[in-house]
Tab-separated table of C-alpha atoms and ligand atoms in Angstrom:
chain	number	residue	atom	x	y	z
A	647	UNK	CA	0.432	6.509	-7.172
A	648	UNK	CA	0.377	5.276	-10.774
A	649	UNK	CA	0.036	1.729	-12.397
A	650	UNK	CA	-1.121	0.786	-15.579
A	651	UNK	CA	-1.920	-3.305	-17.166
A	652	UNK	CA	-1.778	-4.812	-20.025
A	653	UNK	CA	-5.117	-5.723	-21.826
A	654	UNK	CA	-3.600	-9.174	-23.125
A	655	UNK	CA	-2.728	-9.759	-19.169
A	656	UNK	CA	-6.171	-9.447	-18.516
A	657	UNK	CA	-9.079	-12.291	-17.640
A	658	UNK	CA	-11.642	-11.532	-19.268
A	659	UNK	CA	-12.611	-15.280	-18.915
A	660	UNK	CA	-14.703	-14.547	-16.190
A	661	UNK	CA	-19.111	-14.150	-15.496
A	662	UNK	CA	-19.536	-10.482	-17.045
A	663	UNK	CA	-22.442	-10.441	-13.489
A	664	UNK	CA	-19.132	-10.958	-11.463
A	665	UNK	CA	-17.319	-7.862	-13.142
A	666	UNK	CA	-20.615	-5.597	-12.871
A	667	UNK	CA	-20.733	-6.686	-8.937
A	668	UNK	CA	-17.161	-6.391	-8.600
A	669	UNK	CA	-17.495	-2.775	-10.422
A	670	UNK	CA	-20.371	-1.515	-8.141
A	671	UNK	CA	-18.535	-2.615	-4.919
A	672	UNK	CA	-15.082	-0.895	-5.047
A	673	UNK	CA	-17.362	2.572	-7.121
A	674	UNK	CA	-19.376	2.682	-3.601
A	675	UNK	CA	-16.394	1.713	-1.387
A	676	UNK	CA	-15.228	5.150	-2.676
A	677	UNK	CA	-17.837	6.941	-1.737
A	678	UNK	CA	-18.324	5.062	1.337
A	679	UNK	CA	-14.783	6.209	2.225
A	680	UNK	CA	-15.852	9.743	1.442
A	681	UNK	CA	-18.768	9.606	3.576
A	682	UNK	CA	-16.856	9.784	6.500
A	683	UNK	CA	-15.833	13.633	5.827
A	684	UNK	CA	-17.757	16.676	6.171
A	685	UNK	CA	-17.853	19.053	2.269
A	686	UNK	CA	-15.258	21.403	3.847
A	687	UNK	CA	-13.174	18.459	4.168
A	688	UNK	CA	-13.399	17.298	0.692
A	689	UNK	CA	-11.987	20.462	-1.031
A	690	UNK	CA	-8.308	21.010	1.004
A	691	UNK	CA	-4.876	20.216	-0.534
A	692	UNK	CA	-2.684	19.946	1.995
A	693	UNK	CA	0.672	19.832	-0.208
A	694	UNK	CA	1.144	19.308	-3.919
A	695	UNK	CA	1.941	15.839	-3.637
A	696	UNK	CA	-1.215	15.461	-1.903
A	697	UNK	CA	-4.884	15.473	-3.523
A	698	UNK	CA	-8.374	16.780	-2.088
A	699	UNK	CA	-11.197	13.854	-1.652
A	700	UNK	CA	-13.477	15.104	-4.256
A	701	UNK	CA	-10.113	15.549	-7.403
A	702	UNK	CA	-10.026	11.890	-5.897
A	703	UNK	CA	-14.077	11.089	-6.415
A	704	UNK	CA	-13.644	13.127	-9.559
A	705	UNK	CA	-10.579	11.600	-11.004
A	706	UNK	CA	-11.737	7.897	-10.638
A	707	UNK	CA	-14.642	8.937	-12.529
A	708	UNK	CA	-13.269	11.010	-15.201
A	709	UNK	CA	-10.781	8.057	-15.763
A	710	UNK	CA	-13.946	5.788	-16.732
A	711	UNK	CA	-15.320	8.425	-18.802
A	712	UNK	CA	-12.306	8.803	-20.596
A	713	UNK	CA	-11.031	5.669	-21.311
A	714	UNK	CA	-14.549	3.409	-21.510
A	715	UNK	CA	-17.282	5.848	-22.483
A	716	UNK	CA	-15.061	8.012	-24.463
A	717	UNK	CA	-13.921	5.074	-26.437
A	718	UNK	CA	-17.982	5.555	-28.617
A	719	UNK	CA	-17.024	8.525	-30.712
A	720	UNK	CA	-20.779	9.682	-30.247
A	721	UNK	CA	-20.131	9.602	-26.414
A	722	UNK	CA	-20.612	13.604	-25.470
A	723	UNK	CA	-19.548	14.598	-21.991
A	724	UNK	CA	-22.090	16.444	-19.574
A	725	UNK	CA	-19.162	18.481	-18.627
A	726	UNK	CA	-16.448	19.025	-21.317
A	727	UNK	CA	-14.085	21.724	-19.473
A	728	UNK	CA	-14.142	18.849	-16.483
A	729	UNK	CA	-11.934	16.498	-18.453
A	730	UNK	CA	-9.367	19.506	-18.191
A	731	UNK	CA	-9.717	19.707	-14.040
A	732	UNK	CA	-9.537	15.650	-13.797
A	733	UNK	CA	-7.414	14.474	-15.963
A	734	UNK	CA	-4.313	13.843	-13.793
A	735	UNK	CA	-1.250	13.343	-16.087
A	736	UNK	CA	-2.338	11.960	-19.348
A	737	UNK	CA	-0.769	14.627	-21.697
A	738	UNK	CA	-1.591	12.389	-24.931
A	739	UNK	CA	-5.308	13.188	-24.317
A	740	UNK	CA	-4.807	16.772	-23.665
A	741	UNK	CA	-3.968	18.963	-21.234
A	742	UNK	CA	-4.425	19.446	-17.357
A	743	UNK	CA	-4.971	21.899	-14.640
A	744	UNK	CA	-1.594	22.107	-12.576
A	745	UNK	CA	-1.933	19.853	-9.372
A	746	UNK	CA	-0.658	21.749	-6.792
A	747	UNK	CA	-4.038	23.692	-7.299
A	748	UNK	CA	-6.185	21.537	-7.249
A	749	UNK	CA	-6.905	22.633	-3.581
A	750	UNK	CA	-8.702	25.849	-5.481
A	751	UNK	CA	-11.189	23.886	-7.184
A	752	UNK	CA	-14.163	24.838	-4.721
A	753	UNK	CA	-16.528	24.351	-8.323
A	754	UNK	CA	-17.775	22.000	-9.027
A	755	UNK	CA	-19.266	21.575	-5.557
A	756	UNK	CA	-19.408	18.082	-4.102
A	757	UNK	CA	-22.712	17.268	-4.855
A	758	UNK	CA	-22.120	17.715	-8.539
A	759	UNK	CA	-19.095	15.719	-8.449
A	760	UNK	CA	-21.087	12.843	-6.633
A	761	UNK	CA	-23.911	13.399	-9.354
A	762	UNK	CA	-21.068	12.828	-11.954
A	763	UNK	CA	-20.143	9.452	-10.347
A	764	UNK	CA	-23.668	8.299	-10.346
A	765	UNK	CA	-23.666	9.424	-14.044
A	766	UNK	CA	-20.612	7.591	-15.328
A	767	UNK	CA	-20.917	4.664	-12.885
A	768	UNK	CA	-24.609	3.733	-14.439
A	769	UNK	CA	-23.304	4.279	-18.120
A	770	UNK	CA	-20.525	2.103	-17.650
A	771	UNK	CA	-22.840	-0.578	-15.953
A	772	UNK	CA	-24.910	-0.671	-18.284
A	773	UNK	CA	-22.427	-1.229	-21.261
A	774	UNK	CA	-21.292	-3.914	-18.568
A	775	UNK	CA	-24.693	-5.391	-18.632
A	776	UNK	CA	-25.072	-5.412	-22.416
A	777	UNK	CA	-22.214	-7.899	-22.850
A	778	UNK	CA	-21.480	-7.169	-26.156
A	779	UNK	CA	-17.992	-5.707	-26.406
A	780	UNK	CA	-15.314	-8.199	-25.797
A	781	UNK	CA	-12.537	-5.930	-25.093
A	782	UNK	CA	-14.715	-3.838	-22.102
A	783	UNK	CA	-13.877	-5.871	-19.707
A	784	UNK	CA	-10.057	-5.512	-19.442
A	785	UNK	CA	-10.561	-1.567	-19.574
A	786	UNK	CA	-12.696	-1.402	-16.878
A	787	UNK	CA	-10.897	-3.669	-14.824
A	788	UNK	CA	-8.060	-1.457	-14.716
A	789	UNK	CA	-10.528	1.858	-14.046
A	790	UNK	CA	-11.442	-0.305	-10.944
A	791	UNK	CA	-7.751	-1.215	-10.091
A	792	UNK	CA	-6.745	2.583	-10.793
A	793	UNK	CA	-9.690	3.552	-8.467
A	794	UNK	CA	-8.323	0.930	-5.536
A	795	UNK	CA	-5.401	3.204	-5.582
A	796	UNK	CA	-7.251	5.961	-5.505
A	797	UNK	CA	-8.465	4.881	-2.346
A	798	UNK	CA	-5.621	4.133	-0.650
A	799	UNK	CA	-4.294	8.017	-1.803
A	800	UNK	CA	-7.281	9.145	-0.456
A	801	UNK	CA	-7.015	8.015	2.970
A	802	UNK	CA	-3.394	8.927	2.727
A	803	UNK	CA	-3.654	12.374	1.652
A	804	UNK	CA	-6.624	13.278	4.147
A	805	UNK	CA	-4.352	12.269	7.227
A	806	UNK	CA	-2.204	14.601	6.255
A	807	UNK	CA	-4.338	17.005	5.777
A	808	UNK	CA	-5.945	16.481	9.219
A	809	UNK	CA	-2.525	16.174	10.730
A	810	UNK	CA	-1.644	20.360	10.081
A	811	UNK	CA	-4.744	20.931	11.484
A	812	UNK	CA	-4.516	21.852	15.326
A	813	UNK	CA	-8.291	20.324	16.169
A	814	UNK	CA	-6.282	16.991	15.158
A	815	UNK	CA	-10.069	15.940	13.537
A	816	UNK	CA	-9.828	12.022	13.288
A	817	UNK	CA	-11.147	10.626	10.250
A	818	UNK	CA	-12.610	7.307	11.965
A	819	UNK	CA	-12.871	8.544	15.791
A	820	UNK	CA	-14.613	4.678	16.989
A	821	UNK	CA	-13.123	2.572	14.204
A	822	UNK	CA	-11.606	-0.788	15.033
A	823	UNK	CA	-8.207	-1.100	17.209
A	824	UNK	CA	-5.655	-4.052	16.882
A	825	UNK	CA	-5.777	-6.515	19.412
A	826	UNK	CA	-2.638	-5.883	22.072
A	827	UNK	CA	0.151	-8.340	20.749
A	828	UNK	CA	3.368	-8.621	20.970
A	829	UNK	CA	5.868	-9.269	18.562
A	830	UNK	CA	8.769	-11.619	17.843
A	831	UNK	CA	11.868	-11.111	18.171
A	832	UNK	CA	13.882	-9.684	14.953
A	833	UNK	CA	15.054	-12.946	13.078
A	834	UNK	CA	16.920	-13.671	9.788
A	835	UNK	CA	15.539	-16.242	7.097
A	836	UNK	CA	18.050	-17.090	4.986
A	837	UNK	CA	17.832	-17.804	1.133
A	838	UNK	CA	20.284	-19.349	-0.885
A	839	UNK	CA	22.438	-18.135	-4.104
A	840	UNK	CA	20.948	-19.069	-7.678
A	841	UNK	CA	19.190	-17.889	-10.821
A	842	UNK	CA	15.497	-17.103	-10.109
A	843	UNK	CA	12.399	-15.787	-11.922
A	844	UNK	CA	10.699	-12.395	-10.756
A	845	UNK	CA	7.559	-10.389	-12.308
A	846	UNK	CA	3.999	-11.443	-13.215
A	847	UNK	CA	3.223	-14.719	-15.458
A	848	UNK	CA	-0.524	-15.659	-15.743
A	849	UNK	CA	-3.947	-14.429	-16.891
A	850	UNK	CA	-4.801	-12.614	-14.068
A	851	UNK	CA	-5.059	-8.717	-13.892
A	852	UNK	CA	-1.339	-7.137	-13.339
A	853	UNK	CA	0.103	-4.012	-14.502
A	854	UNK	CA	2.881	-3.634	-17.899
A	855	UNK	CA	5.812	-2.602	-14.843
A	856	UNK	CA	5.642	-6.242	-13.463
A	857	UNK	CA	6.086	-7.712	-16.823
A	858	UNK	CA	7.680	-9.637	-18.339
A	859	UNK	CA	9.055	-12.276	-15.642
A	860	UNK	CA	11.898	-13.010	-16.450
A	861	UNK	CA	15.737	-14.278	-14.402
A	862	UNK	CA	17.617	-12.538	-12.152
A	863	UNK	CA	20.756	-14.038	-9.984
A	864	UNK	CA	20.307	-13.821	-6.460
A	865	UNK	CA	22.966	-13.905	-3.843
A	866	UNK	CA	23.166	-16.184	-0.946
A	867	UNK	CA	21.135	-13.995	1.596
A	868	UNK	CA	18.797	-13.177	4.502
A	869	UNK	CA	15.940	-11.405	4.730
A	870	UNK	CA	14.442	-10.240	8.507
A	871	UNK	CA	10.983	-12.518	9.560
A	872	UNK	CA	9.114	-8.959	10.210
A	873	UNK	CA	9.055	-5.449	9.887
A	874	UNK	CA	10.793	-2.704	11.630
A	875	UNK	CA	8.699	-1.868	14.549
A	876	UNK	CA	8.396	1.185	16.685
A	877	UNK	CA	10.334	0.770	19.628
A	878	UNK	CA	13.220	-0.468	16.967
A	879	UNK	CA	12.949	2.793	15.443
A	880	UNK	CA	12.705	4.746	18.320
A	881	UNK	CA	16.094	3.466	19.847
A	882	UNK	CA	17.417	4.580	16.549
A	883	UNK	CA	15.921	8.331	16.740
A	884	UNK	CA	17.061	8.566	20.909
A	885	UNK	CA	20.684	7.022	19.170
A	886	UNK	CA	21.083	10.425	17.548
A	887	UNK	CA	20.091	8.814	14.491
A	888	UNK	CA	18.968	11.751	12.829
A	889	UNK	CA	22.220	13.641	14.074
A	890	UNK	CA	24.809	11.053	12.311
A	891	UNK	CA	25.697	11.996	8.616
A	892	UNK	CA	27.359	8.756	8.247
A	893	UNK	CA	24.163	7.161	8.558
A	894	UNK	CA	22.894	8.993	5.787
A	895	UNK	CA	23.249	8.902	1.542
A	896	UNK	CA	23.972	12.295	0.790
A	897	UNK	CA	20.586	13.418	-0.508
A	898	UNK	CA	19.050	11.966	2.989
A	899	UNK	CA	21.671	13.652	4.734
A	900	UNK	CA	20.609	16.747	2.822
A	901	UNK	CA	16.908	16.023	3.577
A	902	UNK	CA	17.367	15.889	7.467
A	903	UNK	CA	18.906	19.138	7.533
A	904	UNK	CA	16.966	21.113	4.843
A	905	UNK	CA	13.699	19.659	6.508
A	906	UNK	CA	14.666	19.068	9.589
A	907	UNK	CA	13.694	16.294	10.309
A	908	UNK	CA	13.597	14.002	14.020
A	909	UNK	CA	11.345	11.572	13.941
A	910	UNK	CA	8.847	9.917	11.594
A	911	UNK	CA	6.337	12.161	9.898
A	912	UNK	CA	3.265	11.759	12.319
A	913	UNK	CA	5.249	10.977	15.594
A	914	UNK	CA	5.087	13.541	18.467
A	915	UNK	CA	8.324	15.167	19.615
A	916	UNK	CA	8.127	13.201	22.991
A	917	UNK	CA	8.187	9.733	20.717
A	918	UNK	CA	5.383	8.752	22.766
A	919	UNK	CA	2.215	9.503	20.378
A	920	UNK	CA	1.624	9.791	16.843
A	921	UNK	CA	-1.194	10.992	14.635
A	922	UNK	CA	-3.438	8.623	13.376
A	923	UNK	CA	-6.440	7.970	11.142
A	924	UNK	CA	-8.409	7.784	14.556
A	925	UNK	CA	-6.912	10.371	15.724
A	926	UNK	CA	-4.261	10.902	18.585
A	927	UNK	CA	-2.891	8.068	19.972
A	928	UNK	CA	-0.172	6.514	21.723
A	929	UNK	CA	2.767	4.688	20.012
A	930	UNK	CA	2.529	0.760	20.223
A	931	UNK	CA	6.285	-0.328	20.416
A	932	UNK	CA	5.788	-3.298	18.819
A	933	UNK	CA	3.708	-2.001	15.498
A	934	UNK	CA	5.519	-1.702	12.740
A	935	UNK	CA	7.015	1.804	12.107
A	936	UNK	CA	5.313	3.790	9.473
A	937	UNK	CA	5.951	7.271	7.347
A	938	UNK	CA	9.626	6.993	7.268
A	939	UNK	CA	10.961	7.801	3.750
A	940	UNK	CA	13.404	5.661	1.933
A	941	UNK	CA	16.127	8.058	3.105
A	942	UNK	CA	14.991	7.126	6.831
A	943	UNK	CA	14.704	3.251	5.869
A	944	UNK	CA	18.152	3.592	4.490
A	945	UNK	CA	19.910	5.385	7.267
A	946	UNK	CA	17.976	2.794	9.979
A	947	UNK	CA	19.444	-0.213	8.240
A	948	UNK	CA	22.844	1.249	8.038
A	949	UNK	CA	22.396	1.738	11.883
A	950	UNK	CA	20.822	-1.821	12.901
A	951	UNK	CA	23.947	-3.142	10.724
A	952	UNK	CA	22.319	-4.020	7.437
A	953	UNK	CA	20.703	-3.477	4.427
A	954	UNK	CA	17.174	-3.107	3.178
A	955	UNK	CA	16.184	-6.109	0.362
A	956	UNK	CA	16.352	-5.939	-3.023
A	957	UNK	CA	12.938	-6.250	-4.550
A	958	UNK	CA	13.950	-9.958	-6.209
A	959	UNK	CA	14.510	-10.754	-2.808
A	960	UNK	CA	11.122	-9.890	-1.346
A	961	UNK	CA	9.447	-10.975	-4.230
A	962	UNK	CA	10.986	-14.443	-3.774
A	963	UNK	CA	9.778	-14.142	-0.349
A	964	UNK	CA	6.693	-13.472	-0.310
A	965	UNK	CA	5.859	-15.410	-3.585
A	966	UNK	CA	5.270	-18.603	-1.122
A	967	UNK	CA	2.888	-16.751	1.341
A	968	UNK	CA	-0.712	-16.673	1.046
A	969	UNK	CA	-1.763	-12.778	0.624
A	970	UNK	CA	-3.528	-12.299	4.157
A	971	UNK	CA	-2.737	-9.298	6.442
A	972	UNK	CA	-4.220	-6.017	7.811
A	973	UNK	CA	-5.534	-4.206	4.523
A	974	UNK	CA	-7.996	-1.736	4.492
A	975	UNK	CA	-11.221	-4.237	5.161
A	976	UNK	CA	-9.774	-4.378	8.430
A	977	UNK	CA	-10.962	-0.773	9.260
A	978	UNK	CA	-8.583	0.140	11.223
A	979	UNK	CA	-6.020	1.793	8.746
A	980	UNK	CA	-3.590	1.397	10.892
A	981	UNK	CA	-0.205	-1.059	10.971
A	982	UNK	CA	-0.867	-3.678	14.045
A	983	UNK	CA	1.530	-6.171	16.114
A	984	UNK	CA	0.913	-9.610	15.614
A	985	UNK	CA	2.149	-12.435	18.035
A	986	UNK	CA	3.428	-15.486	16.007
A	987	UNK	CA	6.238	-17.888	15.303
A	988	UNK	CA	5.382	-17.743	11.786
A	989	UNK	CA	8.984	-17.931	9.775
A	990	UNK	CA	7.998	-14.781	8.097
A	991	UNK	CA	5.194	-12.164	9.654
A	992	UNK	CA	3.295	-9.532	7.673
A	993	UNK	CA	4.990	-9.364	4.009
A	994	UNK	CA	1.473	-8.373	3.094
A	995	UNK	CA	-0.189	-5.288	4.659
A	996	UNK	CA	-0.197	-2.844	7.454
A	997	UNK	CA	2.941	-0.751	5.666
A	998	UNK	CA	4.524	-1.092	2.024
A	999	UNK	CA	7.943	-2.033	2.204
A	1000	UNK	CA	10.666	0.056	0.941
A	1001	UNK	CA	13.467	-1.942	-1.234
A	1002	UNK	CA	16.591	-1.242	-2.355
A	1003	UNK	CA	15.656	-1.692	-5.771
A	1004	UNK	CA	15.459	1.682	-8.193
A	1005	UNK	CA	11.923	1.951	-9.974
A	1006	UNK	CA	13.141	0.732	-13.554
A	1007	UNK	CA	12.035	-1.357	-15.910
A	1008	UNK	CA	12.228	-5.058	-15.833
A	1009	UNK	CA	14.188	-6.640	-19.495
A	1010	UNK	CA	11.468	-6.794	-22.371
A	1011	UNK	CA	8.748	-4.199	-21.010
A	1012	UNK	CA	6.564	-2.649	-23.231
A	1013	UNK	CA	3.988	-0.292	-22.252
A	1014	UNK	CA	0.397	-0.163	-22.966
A	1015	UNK	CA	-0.310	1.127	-26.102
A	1016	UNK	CA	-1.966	4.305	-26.738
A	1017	UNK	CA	-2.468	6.931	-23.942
A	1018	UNK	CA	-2.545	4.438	-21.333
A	1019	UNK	CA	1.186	4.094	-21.806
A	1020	UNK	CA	1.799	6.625	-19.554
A	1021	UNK	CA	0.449	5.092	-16.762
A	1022	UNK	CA	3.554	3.874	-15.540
A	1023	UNK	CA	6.477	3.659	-17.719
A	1024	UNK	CA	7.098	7.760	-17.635
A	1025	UNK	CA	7.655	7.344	-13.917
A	1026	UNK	CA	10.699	5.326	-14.520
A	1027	UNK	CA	13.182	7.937	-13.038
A	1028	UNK	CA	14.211	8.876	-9.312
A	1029	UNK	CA	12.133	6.530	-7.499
A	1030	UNK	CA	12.219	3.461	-5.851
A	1031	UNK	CA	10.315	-0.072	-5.159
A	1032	UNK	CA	8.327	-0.332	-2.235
A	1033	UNK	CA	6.247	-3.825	-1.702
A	1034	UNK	CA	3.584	-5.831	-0.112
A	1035	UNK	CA	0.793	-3.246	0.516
A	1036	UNK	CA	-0.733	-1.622	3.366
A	1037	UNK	CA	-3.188	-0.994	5.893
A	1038	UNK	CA	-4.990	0.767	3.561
A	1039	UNK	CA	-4.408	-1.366	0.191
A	1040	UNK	CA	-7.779	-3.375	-0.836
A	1041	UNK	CA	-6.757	-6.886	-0.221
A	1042	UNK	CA	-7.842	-7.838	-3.674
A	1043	UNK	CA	-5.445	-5.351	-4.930
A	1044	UNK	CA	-2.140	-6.759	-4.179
A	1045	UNK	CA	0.047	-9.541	-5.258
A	1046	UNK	CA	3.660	-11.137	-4.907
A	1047	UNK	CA	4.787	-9.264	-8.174
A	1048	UNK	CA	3.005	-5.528	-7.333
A	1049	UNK	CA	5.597	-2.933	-7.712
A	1050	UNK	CA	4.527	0.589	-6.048
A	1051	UNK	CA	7.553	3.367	-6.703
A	1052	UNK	CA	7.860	6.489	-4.608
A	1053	UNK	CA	10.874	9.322	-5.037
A	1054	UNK	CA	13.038	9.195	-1.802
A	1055	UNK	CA	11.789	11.524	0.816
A	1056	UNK	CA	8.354	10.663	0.281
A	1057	UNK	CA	6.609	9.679	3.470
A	1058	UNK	CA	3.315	10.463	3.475
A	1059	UNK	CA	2.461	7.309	2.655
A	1060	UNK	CA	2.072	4.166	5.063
A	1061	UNK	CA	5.777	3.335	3.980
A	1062	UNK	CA	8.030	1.211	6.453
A	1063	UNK	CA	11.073	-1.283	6.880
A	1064	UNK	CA	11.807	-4.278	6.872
A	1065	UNK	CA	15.355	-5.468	7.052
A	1066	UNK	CA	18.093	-7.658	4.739
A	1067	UNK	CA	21.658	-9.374	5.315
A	1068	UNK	CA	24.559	-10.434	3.456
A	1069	UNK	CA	25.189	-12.436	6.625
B	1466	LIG	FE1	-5.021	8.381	-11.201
């Protein structure tokens, strides 16, 4: 995952306590998300998409070192060949160690790299507590944003590690489970035809890829009340789904076969489990499906008889909703049914939402300046929009205009569907 803001869309307006408090909550949340794993644990790559917890614990930190302390030319590193193991992709301050390997980096050993975080975190908190550099607040704000994601690619990328491994270790064995519910009935809001206004306007923290706002013409529409849940998908899959080409763009099509895939990524062949962060469980039919790829999003809506939304669309949507949901305070990182008659259920959390909608940029954008430009801009190729956040998104983390991008067969994420209509 990548993101990036812009320092003038940043409010620094607020108590410089509230940003030191906010700081030393989501650095220990981290950890605290760590401390659920044994060492071993911490050092596996399970695919090159994928990253080990401690690059993770590492990487947050370097990015503070780099881009706050690093900013005081006198500012010497502890560790000068680390900035070459952690920095992830920013060529513009030099170069990185290839991530597929990171999986080899046994050195430095955990407890170093939690020594490091301790290092950088009470550096940076005290420059927070001196108060005397105006423009520190905006950078650090996005280190803590970047380090939300983080998180969520954390828990992401240790389920599938767990998953290949045969023990099936659960990450939170006795966490929290959802509440049995079941949920409505697939519905169709409609939305009418007209020029509207999408992407970020205020003072609050957003990133340069949802700016500027700026018109777009909507068609007369609908978009479905709630996701796509599992027994939905399931009728799909036991429909020969995954045996129809004509359900299928050609690169899905080419996907299925070349991957063979049946079934979402952490479902059981008999349809009737599915790995989990807690381990093995059963399938709830009425949860929202999760790990499908926008291939398998694609090729479901063609089969149900519609579309999926454009991101203008959902954004519209969800701009009148009040961000509540299952995100990853709830502890159960986990997509849950909910019972209600609400017109439209769960735009924010338990999965992100793929769209229609190529990742491109919106008219106007301008990245950040300086090496922080290639947050997200570069990624502005092959990819596409997914929305709303998920069951293991920080709450504080999301908004109506968040756009998260992922190429098409990526599904290790907790990426699911929910439906659109012409009519
Ligand atoms: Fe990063």
């Amino acid at each position: 995952m990548t993101a990036s803001a812009s320092a003038p869309g940043v409010d620094t307006s607020g108590n410089p306590a509230q940003l030191l408090a906010r700081f030393s909550r989501i650095r220990h949340q981290t950890a605290a998300l760590a401390a659920h794993l044994r060492p071993e644990d911490t050092v596996v790559q399970s695919m090159p998409d994928a990253s080990p917890t401690k690059w993770h614990l590492a990487h947050t930190t370097w990015f503070f070192e780099q881009f706050v302390l690093g900013r005081d030319e006198a500012y010497v590193s502890a560790n000068p060949q680390w900035h070459y193991l952690f920095n992830s992709y920013y060529q513009s301050v030099g170069p990185m160690h290839a991530r597929p390997q990171r999986g080899l980096l046994t050195r430095p050993a955990l407890d170093e790299v939690m020594d490091y975080r301790q290092r950088v975190t009470d550096a940076v908190s005290e420059l927070l507590a001196r108060g005397d550099d105006e423009t520190l607040p905006a950078i650090v704000e996005l280190g803590l944003q970047h380090e939300q994601q983080h998180q969520e690619l954390l828990l992401t990328d240790i389920k599938h590690a767990f998953s290949l491994n045969p023990l099936a270790p659960a990450f939170l064995p006795d966490g929290p489970r959802a509440v049995t519910a079941a949920a409505p009935a697939l519905a169709y809001v409609p939305f009418d035809e007209g020029v509207i206004e999408i992407g970020y306007a205020g003072d609050g923290f957003h990133f340069d890829n949802e700016e500027p706002r700026h018109k777009i013409y909507r068609q007369a529409g609908f978009i479905a009340n709630r996701p796509v849940t599992n027994a939905e998908y399931r009728a799909f899959v036991l429909d020969g789904g995954y045996r129809t080409p004509g359900l299928w763009l050609s690169d899905g099509w080419a996907t299925v076969q070349s991957e063979r895939w049946t079934r979402p990524f952490y479902w059981d062949e008999s349809l009737d489990s599915e790995f989990t962060l807690q381990g093995r469980r059963a399938i709830d039919p009425h949860a929202p499906v999760s790990h499908v790829s926008y291939f398998e999003a694609d090729a479901f809506a063609r089969w149900a008889g519609a579309r999926l939304p454009r991101e203008g669309e959902w954004e519209a949507a969800a701009a009148q909703l009040p961000i509540e949901g299952n995100f990853q305070e709830s502890g159960m990182f986990h997509p849950r049914a909910i019972e209600s008659s609400a017109p439209l259920l769960q735009m924010y959390g338990d999965v992100w939402e793929w769209t229609m909608s190529p990742y491109v940029s919106y008219p106007g954008f301008a990245p950040l300046t300086g090496a922080l430009g290639e947050y997200n801009g570069k990624f502005m190729c092959g990819q596409w929009i997914l929305r709303g956040g998920s069951c293991v998104t920080p709450q504080d983390h999301i908004r109506a205009t968040y756009r998260n991008f992922f190429p098409p067969h990526a599904r290790w994420q907790f990426s699911g569907i929910r439906l659109g209509n012409d009519r």
